[in-house]
Amino acid sequence: MKLLASTVLAALLALPAFSDTIPITLDIVNADGAPDGFSRSMVTANGTYPGPLITASKGDTLVVTVNNLLDDPTMRLSTSLDFDGILVDTGNSFDEGSSFVTTCPITPNASYTYVVPLVNNQTGTFWYHSQLSVQYVDGLRGALIVYDPDDPLKDLYDVDDENTIWQVGDWWHNSTLPMLAGYVATGIVPVSDSGTFNGVGRFNGGPEVPFFVVDVVQGTRYRFRIINTSARNVFTMSVDSHNMTIIETDGMPTSPMAVNSLDLLAGQRYSVVVEANQPVANYWINAPYVGGSPARNLNQNATLSRAILRYQGAPEEDPTSPMSLGPADEELNALVEANLRPLVASPAPEADINITLSLDVTAGKAQWNVNNVSYLAPEVPTLVKILDGANSTDDFNVTENTFILPANKIVQVIFPPSEDDEEHPFHLHGNNFWLIKSNSSDEINTDNPIKRDVAGVGSTGTIIRFSTANPGPWFFHCHIFWHLQAGLATVMASGLNETRAEVHPTQAWTELCPSYDALSPDLQ
């Protein structure tokens, strides 16, 4: 393995003097595991699923060294890491991790160090995952939490630590290469075998893997950070006999809102406060999911997707209540995304530029289109082309679906209502956006919209606005990674001259593409 220590040192020396650096080493290895009782080879960080928890505090800098030790040819052997939801400063856009947009993948038996300053006082709930093809389906995903010592909502909870993180995700018994080949051949998106809660799940006919247990003490208030690490599934979260007060959406503080059920699309995150105010007992944490017809995978039983909230003093046994999918209709107080409000109200800025993005699928094929273009990753990453002088859409392939935008403008993106019956979680890299119109409502809200970085696009239409004050090429795509792989993506490339002026990549980064390009296809 080749560590270019000099370039990493140079990047560290350039950091602000007050910044604490958090060194992290992730060995990306194939390891056998059985999250739901079915044993298979996986792609993991440090041999675990989910991967190791990464934590930092406001203003810190993450220094993440990735050692690629993958050797199982049934899955991709190169890799690339994305830090989902982290606001990436233009000058560090080359360490943003989006394969073929801001970087090339890390080859087998090589290492790369991502230097990621946490800018703009960003705090909240995030996660990391492979950004190469659908590789994170094989297991390379984990939580990333940035704590705020000055959290304005800290009076609402007593406990917020490594034990109050809930990672839900879809799990698959087959590895990604044959599943992807099947998708390409049929146009039918694979259906997961199970759902996992903090890496634990069950499937129909499988062993009764013990459910994950969340320990609580009566009278204590807990901030639970919920992350949907799925590549497809939508999870609906609830806790029997308990309310959840939402205080954060995708890293942004929100005005507290009490619900007893909330949906998370792939890539979305919420913080909720749950008070342990019930009699000492065991209670179900319900995490059912949807994502394709269960008839296409008879292993799937969403009712088995759950965990246990166990009060101190309760017996070590499953709850005696039935395994439900959540509150009954007459008791339901489900989250309506459009009703969320930011903690500090402020209007969305007026739009300077309007873009309409229409989504459709090519019948019978694994091909999704945005404005009749199916995204295809280029051989030369977008950022490399910009640094080499690309200035207009003519300098990019049509299939790169790249929108050239001026710096320091407000861009409004309109997704018209879709006839497709699936809600697509669109995610903007390196930035977040104002959610002007949620797919959950017909309301248009420019007075006090929330900001987030993943929003559903579907039957009623969605409108967002984002700022190009942070120039760079930013991937904007569906977080159903099967759809992304099938072309449901764009690149929002803003301020090309400003990008060239501010981005000064390390030598280690410039060597990624030649190393990757020299590989035979079976090693990529």
Coordinates of C-alpha atoms in Angstrom, one line a residue:
M1 CA 0.0 0.0 0.0
K2 CA 1.2 3.5 -0.9
L3 CA 0.6 6.3 1.6
L4 CA 1.6 9.7 0.2
A5 CA 2.4 11.2 3.7
S6 CA 3.7 14.4 2.3
T7 CA 0.5 15.4 0.5
V8 CA -1.6 14.5 3.6
L9 CA 0.7 16.5 5.8
A10 CA 0.5 19.5 3.4
A11 CA -3.3 19.3 3.6
L12 CA -3.3 19.2 7.4
L13 CA -0.9 22.2 7.7
A14 CA -3.4 24.2 5.6
L15 CA -6.2 23.7 8.2
P16 CA -7.2 26.5 10.6
A17 CA -5.1 26.5 13.7
F18 CA -8.2 26.2 15.9
S19 CA -9.4 23.0 14.1
D20 CA -9.1 19.7 16.0
T21 CA -8.3 16.9 13.6
I22 CA -10.0 13.5 14.1
P23 CA -7.8 10.8 12.7
I24 CA -9.8 7.7 11.5
T25 CA -8.5 4.6 9.8
L26 CA -10.9 2.4 7.8
D27 CA -9.7 -0.9 6.4
I28 CA -12.1 -1.8 3.6
V29 CA -12.1 -5.6 3.8
N30 CA -14.2 -8.5 2.7
A31 CA -15.5 -10.3 5.8
D32 CA -18.0 -13.1 6.4
G33 CA -21.1 -12.0 8.3
A34 CA -24.7 -12.9 8.9
P35 CA -26.7 -9.8 9.9
D36 CA -30.0 -11.6 9.5
G37 CA -28.7 -15.1 10.1
F38 CA -27.8 -15.8 6.5
S39 CA -24.0 -16.0 6.1
R40 CA -22.3 -14.3 3.2
S41 CA -19.1 -12.4 2.2
M42 CA -19.5 -8.7 2.6
V43 CA -17.8 -5.4 1.9
T44 CA -17.0 -3.8 5.3
A45 CA -15.2 -1.1 7.0
N46 CA -12.9 -2.7 9.7
G47 CA -14.8 -6.0 9.4
T48 CA -18.2 -4.8 10.8
Y49 CA -21.7 -4.0 9.5
P50 CA -22.5 -1.2 10.0
G51 CA -19.0 0.2 9.9
P52 CA -17.3 1.9 12.8
L53 CA -19.1 5.0 14.3
I54 CA -17.3 8.2 13.3
T55 CA -17.9 11.1 15.8
A56 CA -16.6 14.7 15.8
S57 CA -17.6 18.1 17.3
K58 CA -18.5 21.3 15.6
G59 CA -15.5 22.8 13.8
D60 CA -13.4 19.6 13.7
T61 CA -11.7 18.2 10.7
L62 CA -12.0 14.5 9.7
V63 CA -8.9 12.9 8.4
V64 CA -10.0 9.5 7.1
T65 CA -7.5 7.1 5.8
V66 CA -9.0 4.4 3.7
N67 CA -7.0 1.2 3.1
N68 CA -8.5 -0.8 0.3
L69 CA -7.9 -4.5 1.1
L70 CA -10.8 -6.0 -0.9
D71 CA -10.1 -9.4 -2.5
D72 CA -13.5 -11.0 -3.2
P73 CA -14.1 -11.0 -7.0
T74 CA -17.8 -11.6 -6.6
M75 CA -18.0 -7.9 -5.7
R76 CA -16.4 -4.6 -6.8
L77 CA -12.7 -4.5 -5.8
S78 CA -12.1 -0.8 -6.0
T79 CA -13.9 1.6 -3.7
S80 CA -14.7 5.2 -2.9
L81 CA -16.1 6.8 0.2
D82 CA -18.8 9.5 0.5
F83 CA -19.7 11.4 3.6
D84 CA -23.4 11.9 3.1
G85 CA -24.8 15.2 4.1
I86 CA -21.5 16.9 5.0
L87 CA -21.2 20.4 3.5
V88 CA -18.0 20.3 1.5
D89 CA -16.1 23.5 0.9
T90 CA -15.1 24.2 -2.7
G91 CA -11.4 24.0 -1.9
N92 CA -11.9 20.4 -0.6
S93 CA -14.3 19.2 -3.3
F94 CA -11.7 16.8 -4.6
D95 CA -12.1 14.9 -1.3
E96 CA -15.8 14.7 -1.6
G97 CA -15.7 11.1 -2.7
S98 CA -18.2 10.9 -5.6
S99 CA -16.8 8.5 -8.1
F100 CA -16.3 10.0 -11.6
V101 CA -17.8 13.4 -10.4
T102 CA -15.2 14.7 -8.0
T103 CA -12.7 11.8 -7.9
C104 CA -11.7 8.3 -9.2
P105 CA -12.0 5.2 -7.0
I106 CA -9.3 3.8 -4.8
T107 CA -7.7 0.7 -6.4
P108 CA -7.1 -2.6 -4.6
N109 CA -4.1 -2.7 -2.3
A110 CA -4.0 1.2 -2.3
S111 CA -4.7 3.8 0.3
Y112 CA -6.1 7.3 0.2
T113 CA -6.7 9.9 2.9
Y114 CA -9.8 12.1 2.8
V115 CA -9.4 15.5 4.6
V116 CA -12.8 16.8 5.4
P117 CA -13.1 20.1 7.4
L118 CA -16.5 20.5 9.0
V119 CA -17.3 23.9 7.7
N120 CA -20.1 26.5 8.5
N121 CA -20.4 25.2 12.1
Q122 CA -22.2 22.2 10.7
T123 CA -23.5 19.7 13.2
G124 CA -26.0 16.8 13.2
T125 CA -26.6 13.3 12.0
F126 CA -24.8 12.0 8.9
W127 CA -23.4 8.8 7.5
Y128 CA -20.7 7.4 5.2
H129 CA -20.9 4.8 2.5
S130 CA -19.3 3.6 -0.7
Q131 CA -20.1 5.8 -3.7
L132 CA -18.9 3.3 -6.3
S133 CA -21.8 1.7 -8.3
V134 CA -24.0 -0.1 -5.8
Q135 CA -21.2 -1.3 -3.6
Y136 CA -22.7 -0.1 -0.3
V137 CA -25.4 -2.7 -0.8
D138 CA -22.7 -5.2 0.1
G139 CA -22.3 -3.6 3.5
L140 CA -20.0 -0.6 3.3
R141 CA -22.0 2.0 5.4
G142 CA -21.8 3.5 8.8
A143 CA -22.9 6.5 11.0
L144 CA -21.2 9.8 11.2
I145 CA -22.3 12.2 14.0
V146 CA -21.1 15.7 14.5
Y147 CA -22.0 16.9 18.0
D148 CA -22.8 20.5 19.0
P149 CA -21.6 21.5 22.5
D150 CA -23.9 24.5 22.1
D151 CA -27.0 22.6 20.8
P152 CA -29.9 25.1 21.3
L153 CA -32.2 22.1 21.8
K154 CA -30.1 20.3 24.4
D155 CA -32.6 21.1 27.2
L156 CA -35.1 18.7 25.6
Y157 CA -33.0 15.6 26.2
D158 CA -30.7 14.0 28.8
V159 CA -28.8 11.4 26.8
D160 CA -27.2 11.6 23.3
D161 CA -24.3 9.2 22.8
E162 CA -23.1 6.2 20.8
N163 CA -25.9 4.1 22.3
T164 CA -28.7 6.4 20.9
I165 CA -28.0 5.9 17.2
W166 CA -30.5 3.8 15.2
Q167 CA -29.2 2.7 11.7
V168 CA -31.9 1.0 9.7
G169 CA -31.1 -0.5 6.3
D170 CA -32.1 -3.0 3.7
W171 CA -30.1 -6.2 3.5
W172 CA -29.4 -8.6 0.7
H173 CA -28.3 -12.2 0.6
N174 CA -26.8 -12.1 -2.9
S175 CA -23.8 -9.9 -3.8
T176 CA -24.2 -6.9 -6.0
L177 CA -22.5 -8.0 -9.2
P178 CA -25.1 -10.8 -10.0
M179 CA -28.0 -8.7 -8.7
L180 CA -26.9 -5.8 -10.9
A181 CA -26.6 -8.2 -13.9
G182 CA -30.1 -9.4 -13.3
Y183 CA -31.4 -5.9 -13.1
V184 CA -29.8 -4.9 -16.4
A185 CA -31.2 -8.1 -18.0
T186 CA -34.8 -7.6 -16.8
G187 CA -35.3 -4.0 -15.7
I188 CA -36.6 -5.3 -12.4
V189 CA -35.0 -3.7 -9.3
P190 CA -33.8 -6.3 -6.8
V191 CA -35.9 -6.7 -3.7
S192 CA -34.1 -7.0 -0.4
D193 CA -34.2 -10.1 1.7
S194 CA -34.7 -8.3 5.1
G195 CA -34.3 -5.1 7.0
T196 CA -31.7 -4.5 9.7
F197 CA -31.7 -2.4 12.8
N198 CA -28.2 -1.5 13.9
G199 CA -27.0 -4.4 11.8
V200 CA -29.4 -7.1 13.0
G201 CA -32.4 -8.5 11.2
R202 CA -34.6 -11.5 10.4
F203 CA -36.0 -13.0 7.3
N204 CA -38.9 -15.5 6.6
G205 CA -37.8 -19.0 7.5
G206 CA -34.5 -17.8 8.8
P207 CA -33.0 -18.3 12.3
E208 CA -34.5 -16.2 15.1
V209 CA -31.6 -13.8 15.4
P210 CA -32.0 -11.9 18.7
F211 CA -33.5 -8.4 18.1
F212 CA -31.3 -5.4 18.8
V213 CA -32.0 -4.0 22.3
V214 CA -32.1 -0.3 23.2
D215 CA -31.6 0.1 26.9
V216 CA -33.4 3.0 28.7
V217 CA -33.9 4.2 32.2
Q218 CA -37.4 5.3 33.3
G219 CA -37.8 9.0 33.6
T220 CA -34.9 9.8 31.1
R221 CA -35.2 11.6 27.8
Y222 CA -33.2 10.2 24.9
R223 CA -32.1 11.8 21.6
F224 CA -32.3 9.0 19.1
R225 CA -30.6 9.7 15.8
I226 CA -32.3 7.7 13.1
I227 CA -30.4 7.0 9.8
N228 CA -31.9 5.2 6.8
T229 CA -28.8 3.6 5.2
S230 CA -30.9 1.8 2.6
A231 CA -30.1 1.5 -1.1
R232 CA -33.9 1.3 -1.7
N233 CA -36.3 0.7 1.2
V234 CA -38.4 3.3 2.9
F235 CA -38.6 2.6 6.7
T236 CA -41.5 3.7 8.9
M237 CA -40.4 4.2 12.5
S238 CA -42.5 4.1 15.7
V239 CA -42.2 3.0 19.3
D240 CA -45.1 1.2 21.0
S241 CA -46.8 3.5 23.7
H242 CA -44.3 6.3 23.1
N243 CA -44.2 9.6 21.1
M244 CA -41.3 10.9 19.2
T245 CA -40.4 14.6 19.1
I246 CA -38.6 15.5 15.9
I247 CA -35.8 18.1 16.5
E248 CA -33.5 17.5 13.5
T249 CA -33.8 16.8 9.8
D250 CA -30.8 15.8 7.8
G251 CA -28.4 17.8 10.0
M252 CA -30.6 20.8 10.4
P253 CA -32.4 21.7 13.7
T254 CA -36.1 21.9 13.4
S255 CA -38.9 23.3 15.6
P256 CA -39.9 20.4 17.9
M257 CA -42.8 18.4 16.5
A258 CA -44.4 15.4 18.3
V259 CA -45.4 12.4 16.2
N260 CA -45.8 8.7 16.8
S261 CA -44.8 7.6 13.3
L262 CA -42.4 8.8 10.7
D263 CA -41.1 7.7 7.3
L264 CA -37.5 7.8 6.2
L265 CA -36.5 7.5 2.6
A266 CA -33.1 6.1 1.6
G267 CA -30.4 8.5 2.9
Q268 CA -32.7 10.6 5.2
R269 CA -32.0 11.2 8.8
Y270 CA -34.0 12.5 11.8
S271 CA -33.3 13.1 15.5
V272 CA -36.2 12.4 17.8
V273 CA -36.6 12.8 21.5
V274 CA -38.2 9.9 23.3
E275 CA -39.1 10.1 26.9
A276 CA -39.0 6.8 28.9
N277 CA -42.2 7.7 30.6
Q278 CA -44.0 4.3 30.5
P279 CA -44.2 1.5 33.1
V280 CA -41.0 -0.6 33.3
A281 CA -41.3 -3.2 30.5
N282 CA -40.1 -4.2 27.0
Y283 CA -41.6 -2.3 24.1
W284 CA -41.3 -2.9 20.3
I285 CA -39.5 -0.4 18.2
N286 CA -41.2 -0.9 14.9
A287 CA -39.2 -0.5 11.7
P288 CA -41.3 -2.0 8.8
Y289 CA -40.2 -1.1 5.3
V290 CA -41.4 -1.1 1.7
G291 CA -39.3 -1.4 -1.4
G292 CA -40.6 -3.5 -4.3
S293 CA -43.1 -6.4 -4.2
P294 CA -42.5 -9.0 -1.5
A295 CA -43.7 -11.5 -4.1
R296 CA -40.4 -11.1 -5.8
N297 CA -38.5 -12.2 -2.7
L298 CA -40.2 -14.6 -0.4
N299 CA -37.6 -14.0 2.3
Q300 CA -39.0 -10.6 2.9
N301 CA -41.2 -10.0 5.9
A302 CA -41.3 -6.3 6.9
T303 CA -43.0 -7.2 10.2
L304 CA -39.7 -8.8 11.4
S305 CA -37.9 -5.5 11.0
R306 CA -37.8 -4.2 14.6
A307 CA -35.9 -3.7 17.8
I308 CA -36.7 -3.7 21.5
L309 CA -36.9 -0.7 23.8
R310 CA -36.0 -2.2 27.2
Y311 CA -36.4 -0.3 30.5
Q312 CA -33.9 -0.9 33.2
G313 CA -35.4 -3.6 35.5
A314 CA -37.5 -5.2 32.7
P315 CA -36.9 -9.0 32.1
E316 CA -34.6 -9.9 29.2
E317 CA -37.3 -11.1 26.9
D318 CA -39.2 -10.0 23.9
P319 CA -42.2 -7.7 24.4
T320 CA -45.5 -9.6 25.0
S321 CA -47.4 -7.3 22.7
P322 CA -48.0 -8.2 19.1
M323 CA -45.5 -7.4 16.4
S324 CA -47.4 -4.6 14.6
L325 CA -46.5 -2.3 11.8
G326 CA -47.0 0.7 14.0
P327 CA -49.9 2.7 15.5
A328 CA -53.4 1.8 14.5
D329 CA -55.2 4.2 12.1
E330 CA -57.3 5.8 14.9
E331 CA -54.2 6.5 16.9
L332 CA -51.9 7.5 14.1
N333 CA -50.1 10.9 14.3
A334 CA -47.7 10.4 11.4
L335 CA -45.2 13.0 10.3
V336 CA -46.2 15.1 7.3
E337 CA -42.9 16.5 6.0
A338 CA -44.5 19.7 4.8
N339 CA -45.5 20.6 8.4
L340 CA -41.8 20.7 9.6
R341 CA -40.4 24.1 10.3
P342 CA -36.8 25.2 11.0
L343 CA -35.8 26.0 14.5
V344 CA -35.0 29.6 13.4
A345 CA -37.5 30.8 10.9
S346 CA -36.2 32.5 7.8
P347 CA -37.5 32.9 4.3
A348 CA -36.0 31.2 1.3
P349 CA -34.2 33.6 -1.0
E350 CA -35.8 34.4 -4.4
A351 CA -34.7 32.2 -7.3
D352 CA -32.4 33.5 -10.0
I353 CA -32.5 30.4 -12.1
N354 CA -35.2 27.9 -12.7
I355 CA -34.6 24.3 -13.8
T356 CA -37.3 21.7 -14.4
L357 CA -36.3 18.0 -14.0
S358 CA -38.7 15.4 -15.4
L359 CA -38.1 11.8 -14.5
D360 CA -39.1 8.7 -16.4
V361 CA -38.2 5.1 -16.9
T362 CA -37.6 3.3 -20.2
A363 CA -40.1 0.4 -20.2
G364 CA -38.6 -3.0 -19.7
K365 CA -35.1 -1.7 -19.3
A366 CA -32.8 -0.8 -16.4
Q367 CA -32.8 2.8 -17.6
W368 CA -34.0 5.9 -15.8
N369 CA -33.9 9.3 -17.4
V370 CA -33.8 12.9 -16.2
N371 CA -35.1 15.2 -19.0
N372 CA -34.8 12.3 -21.4
V373 CA -31.1 11.7 -20.5
S374 CA -29.9 8.6 -18.7
Y375 CA -26.8 9.5 -16.7
L376 CA -23.7 7.6 -17.5
A377 CA -20.5 8.1 -15.4
P378 CA -17.7 9.5 -17.6
E379 CA -14.2 8.0 -17.8
V380 CA -12.8 11.4 -16.8
P381 CA -14.4 12.8 -13.6
T382 CA -16.3 16.1 -13.9
L383 CA -13.9 17.9 -11.6
V384 CA -10.9 16.9 -13.6
K385 CA -12.5 18.2 -16.8
I386 CA -13.3 21.5 -15.0
L387 CA -9.7 21.9 -13.8
D388 CA -8.5 21.2 -17.3
G389 CA -10.6 24.1 -18.6
A390 CA -14.1 22.8 -19.4
N391 CA -16.4 25.8 -19.6
S392 CA -19.7 24.9 -21.2
T393 CA -22.1 22.0 -21.7
D394 CA -20.3 21.2 -25.0
D395 CA -17.2 20.1 -23.0
F396 CA -19.2 17.3 -21.3
N397 CA -20.9 14.3 -22.8
V398 CA -24.6 14.5 -23.1
T399 CA -24.9 11.5 -20.9
E400 CA -23.2 13.3 -18.0
N401 CA -26.3 15.4 -17.7
T402 CA -24.3 18.3 -16.3
F403 CA -25.9 21.7 -15.7
I404 CA -23.5 24.6 -15.9
L405 CA -24.5 27.3 -13.3
P406 CA -23.0 30.7 -12.4
A407 CA -21.6 31.1 -8.9
N408 CA -23.5 33.0 -6.2
K409 CA -27.0 32.5 -7.5
I410 CA -30.1 30.8 -6.1
V411 CA -31.3 27.9 -8.3
Q412 CA -34.8 26.6 -8.1
V413 CA -35.4 23.0 -9.2
I414 CA -38.9 21.9 -10.1
F415 CA -39.8 18.3 -10.2
P416 CA -43.3 18.0 -11.9
P417 CA -45.7 15.4 -10.5
S418 CA -44.8 11.9 -11.6
E419 CA -47.0 9.0 -12.7
D420 CA -44.4 6.6 -11.2
D421 CA -45.6 4.9 -8.0
E422 CA -42.3 5.1 -6.2
E423 CA -41.0 8.2 -4.3
H424 CA -37.5 9.0 -5.4
P425 CA -35.2 10.4 -2.6
F426 CA -33.2 13.0 -4.5
H427 CA -29.9 13.9 -2.7
L428 CA -27.6 16.9 -3.3
H429 CA -24.0 16.3 -2.5
G430 CA -21.8 18.9 -0.7
N431 CA -24.7 21.2 0.0
N432 CA -28.3 21.2 1.3
F433 CA -31.4 23.0 0.0
W434 CA -34.6 24.7 1.0
L435 CA -37.6 22.4 0.6
I436 CA -40.1 24.8 -1.0
K437 CA -42.7 22.2 -1.8
S438 CA -42.7 18.7 -0.2
N439 CA -44.0 15.8 -2.1
S440 CA -46.2 15.2 1.0
S441 CA -48.4 18.3 0.4
D442 CA -49.6 20.8 -2.2
E443 CA -48.4 23.6 0.0
I444 CA -45.7 26.0 -1.4
N445 CA -43.7 27.4 1.5
T446 CA -41.2 30.2 0.9
D447 CA -41.7 31.9 4.3
N448 CA -40.0 29.3 6.6
P449 CA -39.0 26.1 4.8
I450 CA -36.8 23.5 6.3
K451 CA -33.4 22.8 4.8
R452 CA -32.3 19.2 4.2
D453 CA -30.2 17.3 1.6
V454 CA -32.6 14.4 0.7
A455 CA -36.2 15.0 -0.4
G456 CA -38.8 12.7 -2.0
V457 CA -39.8 13.3 -5.6
G458 CA -43.0 11.7 -6.7
S459 CA -46.7 12.0 -7.4
T460 CA -47.5 15.5 -6.2
G461 CA -44.3 17.2 -7.3
T462 CA -41.4 18.7 -5.4
I463 CA -39.6 22.1 -5.5
I464 CA -36.3 22.9 -3.9
R465 CA -33.9 25.9 -4.0
F466 CA -30.1 25.8 -3.4
S467 CA -27.3 28.3 -3.4
T468 CA -24.3 28.2 -5.8
A469 CA -22.2 30.2 -3.3
N470 CA -20.2 27.0 -2.8
P471 CA -18.9 26.4 -6.4
G472 CA -18.1 23.0 -7.7
P473 CA -19.5 19.9 -9.4
W474 CA -22.1 18.4 -7.1
F475 CA -23.8 15.1 -7.8
F476 CA -27.6 15.4 -7.6
H477 CA -29.2 12.0 -7.8
C478 CA -31.8 9.5 -6.6
H479 CA -30.6 7.7 -3.4
I480 CA -32.2 4.5 -4.6
F481 CA -28.8 3.4 -5.8
W482 CA -30.2 0.9 -8.3
H483 CA -31.9 3.8 -10.0
L484 CA -28.8 5.9 -9.8
Q485 CA -26.9 3.1 -11.5
A486 CA -29.6 3.1 -14.1
G487 CA -29.1 6.8 -14.9
L488 CA -31.3 8.7 -12.5
A489 CA -28.8 11.5 -11.8
T490 CA -27.5 14.9 -12.8
V491 CA -24.4 17.0 -11.9
M492 CA -24.9 20.6 -10.8
A493 CA -21.7 22.3 -11.8
S494 CA -21.5 25.8 -10.5
G495 CA -18.9 28.5 -10.8
L496 CA -16.4 26.8 -13.1
N497 CA -13.9 29.7 -12.9
E498 CA -14.3 30.0 -9.2
T499 CA -13.7 26.2 -8.9
R500 CA -10.5 26.4 -10.8
A501 CA -9.3 29.3 -8.6
E502 CA -10.1 27.5 -5.3
V503 CA -9.4 23.8 -5.9
H504 CA -5.8 22.7 -5.5
P505 CA -5.7 18.9 -5.3
T506 CA -3.0 16.9 -3.7
Q507 CA -0.6 14.7 -5.6
A508 CA -2.4 11.6 -4.1
W509 CA -5.6 12.7 -5.7
T510 CA -4.1 13.3 -9.1
E511 CA -2.8 9.7 -9.0
L512 CA -6.1 8.1 -8.4
C513 CA -7.4 8.2 -11.9
P514 CA -4.3 6.9 -13.7
S515 CA -4.1 4.0 -11.2
Y516 CA -7.8 3.2 -11.6
D517 CA -7.7 3.5 -15.4
A518 CA -4.7 1.1 -15.6
L519 CA -6.8 -1.7 -13.9
S520 CA -8.4 -4.5 -15.8
P521 CA -12.2 -4.4 -15.6
D522 CA -12.3 -7.3 -13.1
L523 CA -10.3 -5.2 -10.6
Q524 CA -12.3 -2.1 -11.0

